[in-house]
Coordinates of C-alpha atoms in Angstrom, one line a residue:
R162 CA -0.2 -0.1 -0.3
N163 CA 1.2 3.6 -0.9
I164 CA 0.5 6.0 2.4
E165 CA 2.3 8.9 2.4
I166 CA 3.3 9.6 5.9
D167 CA 5.8 12.5 7.4
L168 CA 7.7 10.1 10.3
A169 CA 8.2 6.3 10.3
F170 CA 10.6 4.8 12.5
L171 CA 11.8 1.2 12.1
E172 CA 13.1 -1.3 15.0
F173 CA 15.0 -4.7 13.4
N174 CA 13.0 -3.9 10.3
S175 CA 10.1 -3.8 11.9
L176 CA 7.4 -0.6 12.2
K177 CA 7.3 1.0 15.4
L178 CA 5.6 4.3 15.1
V179 CA 4.1 6.5 12.0
G180 CA 3.1 10.1 12.3
E181 CA 1.8 13.5 10.9
V182 CA 3.7 16.7 11.3
K183 CA 1.1 19.7 11.1
W184 CA 3.1 22.9 11.8
K185 CA 0.8 25.9 11.4
K186 CA -1.5 28.1 12.9
R187 CA -5.2 26.5 12.8
V188 CA -6.2 22.7 12.1
E189 CA -9.2 21.9 12.1
K190 CA -11.4 19.0 12.6
E191 CA -12.2 17.7 9.2
E192 CA -7.8 17.1 8.7
V193 CA -7.7 15.8 12.6
R194 CA -9.9 13.5 11.1
A195 CA -7.8 13.0 8.4
V196 CA -4.9 12.2 10.0
E197 CA -6.7 9.6 12.5
N198 CA -7.9 7.5 9.1
K199 CA -4.1 7.9 7.8
L200 CA -2.3 6.9 10.6
N201 CA -5.3 4.5 11.6
K202 CA -4.4 2.2 8.8
F203 CA -1.5 1.0 10.9
S204 CA -2.2 -1.3 13.1
N205 CA 0.7 -2.3 16.3
V206 CA 2.4 0.9 16.5
R207 CA 2.5 4.0 18.5
K208 CA 0.6 7.1 16.5
I209 CA 1.9 10.4 17.0
M210 CA 0.8 14.1 16.0
I211 CA 3.6 16.7 16.0
V212 CA 2.0 20.1 16.2
P213 CA 3.7 23.5 17.7
S214 CA 0.9 23.9 20.5
K215 CA -2.3 21.7 21.5
D216 CA -3.8 24.8 21.1
I217 CA -3.7 25.0 17.3
L218 CA -6.3 21.8 17.0
E219 CA -9.6 22.0 16.8
R220 CA -10.5 18.6 18.5
M221 CA -7.8 16.4 20.0
P222 CA -7.3 12.8 17.9
E223 CA -8.4 9.5 19.2
N224 CA -5.8 7.0 19.6
I225 CA -2.8 9.4 18.5
E226 CA -0.2 11.2 20.9
V227 CA -0.1 14.7 20.6
W228 CA 3.5 16.3 20.7
D229 CA 3.9 19.9 21.2
L230 CA 7.0 22.1 21.3
D231 CA 6.9 21.9 25.4
K232 CA 7.2 17.8 25.3
I233 CA 9.6 17.9 22.4
L234 CA 11.7 20.4 24.5
N235 CA 11.0 18.0 27.8
I236 CA 12.1 14.7 26.2
I237 CA 15.1 16.5 25.5
M238 CA 16.0 17.7 28.5
K239 CA 15.3 14.7 29.8
K240 CA 17.4 12.7 27.7
K241 CA 20.0 15.6 28.2
N242 CA 19.8 15.1 32.1
N243 CA 20.5 11.3 31.5
F244 CA 24.0 11.9 29.8
N245 CA 25.5 14.1 32.9

């Protein structure tokens, strides 16, 4: 199947994560639904949507993690602190 997605992470040739990036000022509910439909075609994988802020979403997606800039920075800082 040919599905265009923004992120796909593999581990030992096994798909582990799929994601979409929506870096804009507003994501309407129809676009959220389109992302849900696209990512839900993948089973047994982690699904994420990356946005600058959760506030731009007209509605939260179902069964998809939302990562905003704050969450990404927190992940980076935790990893950085683990190396020190």
